[in-house]
């Protein structure tokens, strides 16, 4: 086929053939876009796992009778004669960070109140604060586990 024959064949394209060509082009394009979107959806990475183990330093830094706030968790480390206890400062109602007050802790979001031991004084929260697991390592550091 020479150039003249090819040129004549292109000008002989009927309206029906042109519409078929456009329709097929749109179908192929939409198929590629849907496949790309599906592959992107299936390869989505959720947020990274949260850290659940915190080394908060030497046990010597927390003298007997101390109540130390640990903002990165958020938690409160309490050192009594019976040992160490850590209370989560996350409200059990909707997960807001609690603030200390004169009777214990208060939720700034919905006014739940907790006493110094983490028990509910005033709702809408119904569960007490979570007591976090603590380990003292061989080298004397305290580890707090949130999960």
mmCIF file of C-alpha atoms in Angstrom:
data_model
loop_
_atom_site.group_PDB
_atom_site.id
_atom_site.type_symbol
_atom_site.label_atom_id
_atom_site.label_comp_id
_atom_site.label_asym_id
_atom_site.label_seq_id
_atom_site.Cartn_x
_atom_site.Cartn_y
_atom_site.Cartn_z
ATOM 1 C CA UNK A 1 0.000 0.000 0.000
ATOM 2 C CA UNK A 2 1.499 3.326 -0.991
ATOM 3 C CA UNK A 3 0.980 6.690 0.659
ATOM 4 C CA UNK A 4 -1.774 7.779 -1.683
ATOM 5 C CA UNK A 5 -3.850 4.648 -1.072
ATOM 6 C CA UNK A 6 -3.389 4.987 2.708
ATOM 7 C CA UNK A 7 -4.399 8.655 2.570
ATOM 8 C CA UNK A 8 -7.520 7.833 0.551
ATOM 9 C CA UNK A 9 -8.453 5.046 2.991
ATOM 10 C CA UNK A 10 -8.226 7.474 5.966
ATOM 11 C CA UNK A 11 -10.493 9.988 4.272
ATOM 12 C CA UNK A 12 -13.031 7.246 3.560
ATOM 13 C CA UNK A 13 -13.603 6.739 7.318
ATOM 14 C CA UNK A 14 -17.363 6.707 7.846
ATOM 15 C CA UNK A 15 -19.125 8.395 10.712
ATOM 16 C CA UNK A 16 -20.028 4.963 12.156
ATOM 17 C CA UNK A 17 -16.382 3.798 12.042
ATOM 18 C CA UNK A 18 -15.244 7.063 13.619
ATOM 19 C CA UNK A 19 -17.729 6.679 16.505
ATOM 20 C CA UNK A 20 -16.633 3.040 17.018
ATOM 21 C CA UNK A 21 -13.024 4.213 17.175
ATOM 22 C CA UNK A 22 -13.871 6.915 19.740
ATOM 23 C CA UNK A 23 -16.011 4.489 21.782
ATOM 24 C CA UNK A 24 -13.259 1.854 21.871
ATOM 25 C CA UNK A 25 -10.716 4.493 22.830
ATOM 26 C CA UNK A 26 -12.878 5.619 25.772
ATOM 27 C CA UNK A 27 -13.426 2.010 26.854
ATOM 28 C CA UNK A 28 -9.715 1.236 26.802
ATOM 29 C CA UNK A 29 -8.917 4.471 28.648
ATOM 30 C CA UNK A 30 -11.549 3.838 31.335
ATOM 31 C CA UNK A 31 -10.299 0.248 31.744
ATOM 32 C CA UNK A 32 -6.754 1.484 32.276
ATOM 33 C CA UNK A 33 -7.920 4.118 34.796
ATOM 34 C CA UNK A 34 -10.043 1.610 36.743
ATOM 35 C CA UNK A 35 -7.199 -0.915 36.825
ATOM 36 C CA UNK A 36 -4.780 1.780 38.019
ATOM 37 C CA UNK A 37 -7.203 2.882 40.751
ATOM 38 C CA UNK A 38 -7.755 -0.712 41.856
ATOM 39 C CA UNK A 39 -4.022 -1.383 42.055
ATOM 40 C CA UNK A 40 -3.535 1.811 44.063
ATOM 41 C CA UNK A 41 -6.360 0.814 46.426
ATOM 42 C CA UNK A 42 -4.965 -2.683 46.968
ATOM 43 C CA UNK A 43 -1.437 -1.410 47.624
ATOM 44 C CA UNK A 44 -2.561 1.126 50.277
ATOM 45 C CA UNK A 45 -0.444 1.041 53.424
ATOM 46 C CA UNK A 46 -2.273 1.825 56.615
ATOM 47 C CA UNK A 47 -0.667 4.006 59.235
ATOM 48 C CA UNK A 48 2.422 2.483 60.835
ATOM 49 C CA UNK A 49 2.061 0.496 64.027
ATOM 50 C CA UNK A 50 2.177 2.601 67.138
ATOM 51 C CA UNK A 51 4.956 2.182 69.622
ATOM 52 C CA UNK A 52 3.739 0.110 72.592
ATOM 53 C CA UNK A 53 6.939 -0.180 74.632
ATOM 54 C CA UNK A 54 8.484 2.873 76.285
ATOM 55 C CA UNK A 55 11.774 2.945 78.199
ATOM 56 C CA UNK A 56 11.337 5.860 80.606
ATOM 57 C CA UNK A 57 14.759 5.714 82.215
ATOM 58 C CA UNK A 58 16.303 4.571 85.451
ATOM 59 C CA UNK A 59 14.143 3.644 88.421
ATOM 60 C CA UNK A 60 16.392 5.917 90.521
ATOM 61 C CA UNK A 61 14.845 8.922 88.749
ATOM 62 C CA UNK A 62 11.481 8.180 90.396
ATOM 63 C CA UNK A 63 11.794 8.441 94.203
ATOM 64 C CA UNK A 64 9.349 6.841 96.629
ATOM 65 C CA UNK A 65 6.095 8.810 96.784
ATOM 66 C CA UNK A 66 6.569 10.421 93.366
ATOM 67 C CA UNK A 67 3.825 10.866 90.773
ATOM 68 C CA UNK A 68 5.443 11.558 87.420
ATOM 69 C CA UNK A 69 3.618 12.429 84.232
ATOM 70 C CA UNK A 70 4.958 10.749 81.088
ATOM 71 C CA UNK A 71 3.670 12.915 78.207
ATOM 72 C CA UNK A 72 4.847 10.710 75.325
ATOM 73 C CA UNK A 73 2.530 7.838 76.371
ATOM 74 C CA UNK A 74 0.428 9.759 78.021
ATOM 75 C CA UNK A 75 0.544 8.151 81.441
ATOM 76 C CA UNK A 76 1.232 8.784 85.111
ATOM 77 C CA UNK A 77 3.928 6.759 86.891
ATOM 78 C CA UNK A 78 3.245 6.345 90.613
ATOM 79 C CA UNK A 79 5.941 5.032 92.970
ATOM 80 C CA UNK A 80 4.557 3.766 96.290
ATOM 81 C CA UNK A 81 5.899 1.428 98.955
ATOM 82 C CA UNK A 82 4.244 -1.477 97.122
ATOM 83 C CA UNK A 83 6.096 -0.644 93.874
ATOM 84 C CA UNK A 84 5.457 1.138 90.626
ATOM 85 C CA UNK A 85 2.090 1.649 88.975
ATOM 86 C CA UNK A 86 1.335 3.386 85.684
ATOM 87 C CA UNK A 87 -2.100 4.787 84.847
ATOM 88 C CA UNK A 88 -3.043 5.682 81.300
ATOM 89 C CA UNK A 89 -4.136 9.308 81.035
ATOM 90 C CA UNK A 90 -6.393 8.523 78.072
ATOM 91 C CA UNK A 91 -10.088 8.906 78.849
ATOM 92 C CA UNK A 92 -11.999 5.634 78.563
ATOM 93 C CA UNK A 93 -14.992 7.466 77.085
ATOM 94 C CA UNK A 94 -13.643 8.802 73.763
ATOM 95 C CA UNK A 95 -9.861 8.789 74.110
ATOM 96 C CA UNK A 96 -9.126 12.402 75.047
ATOM 97 C CA UNK A 97 -5.989 13.126 77.092
ATOM 98 C CA UNK A 98 -6.853 13.790 80.733
ATOM 99 C CA UNK A 99 -5.705 16.798 82.716
ATOM 100 C CA UNK A 100 -4.870 16.701 86.443
ATOM 101 C CA UNK A 101 -7.172 18.550 88.824
ATOM 102 C CA UNK A 102 -7.669 18.790 92.618
ATOM 103 C CA UNK A 103 -9.554 15.478 92.913
ATOM 104 C CA UNK A 104 -7.607 13.425 90.367
ATOM 105 C CA UNK A 105 -8.059 13.789 86.617
ATOM 106 C CA UNK A 106 -10.612 15.458 84.365
ATOM 107 C CA UNK A 107 -11.455 14.964 80.718
ATOM 108 C CA UNK A 108 -11.503 18.312 78.877
ATOM 109 C CA UNK A 109 -13.773 16.918 76.140
ATOM 110 C CA UNK A 110 -16.853 15.667 78.021
ATOM 111 C CA UNK A 111 -16.122 16.368 81.733
ATOM 112 C CA UNK A 112 -15.558 12.817 82.929
ATOM 113 C CA UNK A 113 -13.740 12.790 86.278
ATOM 114 C CA UNK A 114 -11.424 10.156 87.726
ATOM 115 C CA UNK A 115 -9.931 9.894 91.210
ATOM 116 C CA UNK A 116 -6.196 9.518 91.950
ATOM 117 C CA UNK A 117 -6.477 5.718 91.578
ATOM 118 C CA UNK A 118 -8.157 6.010 88.147
ATOM 119 C CA UNK A 119 -11.710 5.133 89.244
ATOM 120 C CA UNK A 120 -14.617 6.993 87.635
ATOM 121 C CA UNK A 121 -16.102 9.725 89.835
ATOM 122 C CA UNK A 122 -18.324 11.382 87.248
ATOM 123 C CA UNK A 123 -19.378 10.179 83.763
ATOM 124 C CA UNK A 124 -19.955 9.896 80.841
ATOM 125 C CA UNK A 125 -16.987 7.503 81.116
ATOM 126 C CA UNK A 126 -17.994 4.214 82.749
ATOM 127 C CA UNK A 127 -14.677 2.306 82.839
ATOM 128 C CA UNK A 128 -11.763 3.165 85.127
ATOM 129 C CA UNK A 129 -8.437 4.264 83.685
ATOM 130 C CA UNK A 130 -6.264 1.506 82.234
ATOM 131 C CA UNK A 131 -3.427 0.289 84.448
ATOM 132 C CA UNK A 132 -0.375 -0.143 82.240
ATOM 133 C CA UNK A 133 2.076 -3.032 82.544
ATOM 134 C CA UNK A 134 5.501 -2.128 83.931
ATOM 135 C CA UNK A 135 8.776 -4.032 83.868
ATOM 136 C CA UNK A 136 12.048 -3.160 85.521
ATOM 137 C CA UNK A 137 14.928 -4.349 83.351
ATOM 138 C CA UNK A 138 18.131 -5.952 84.594
ATOM 139 C CA UNK A 139 19.980 -2.653 84.222
ATOM 140 C CA UNK A 140 17.411 -0.839 86.431
ATOM 141 C CA UNK A 141 15.397 0.928 83.743
ATOM 142 C CA UNK A 142 11.608 1.075 83.790
ATOM 143 C CA UNK A 143 9.673 -0.028 80.730
ATOM 144 C CA UNK A 144 5.993 0.849 80.332
ATOM 145 C CA UNK A 145 3.826 -1.183 77.930
ATOM 146 C CA UNK A 146 0.640 0.306 76.511
ATOM 147 C CA UNK A 147 -0.658 -2.888 74.889
#
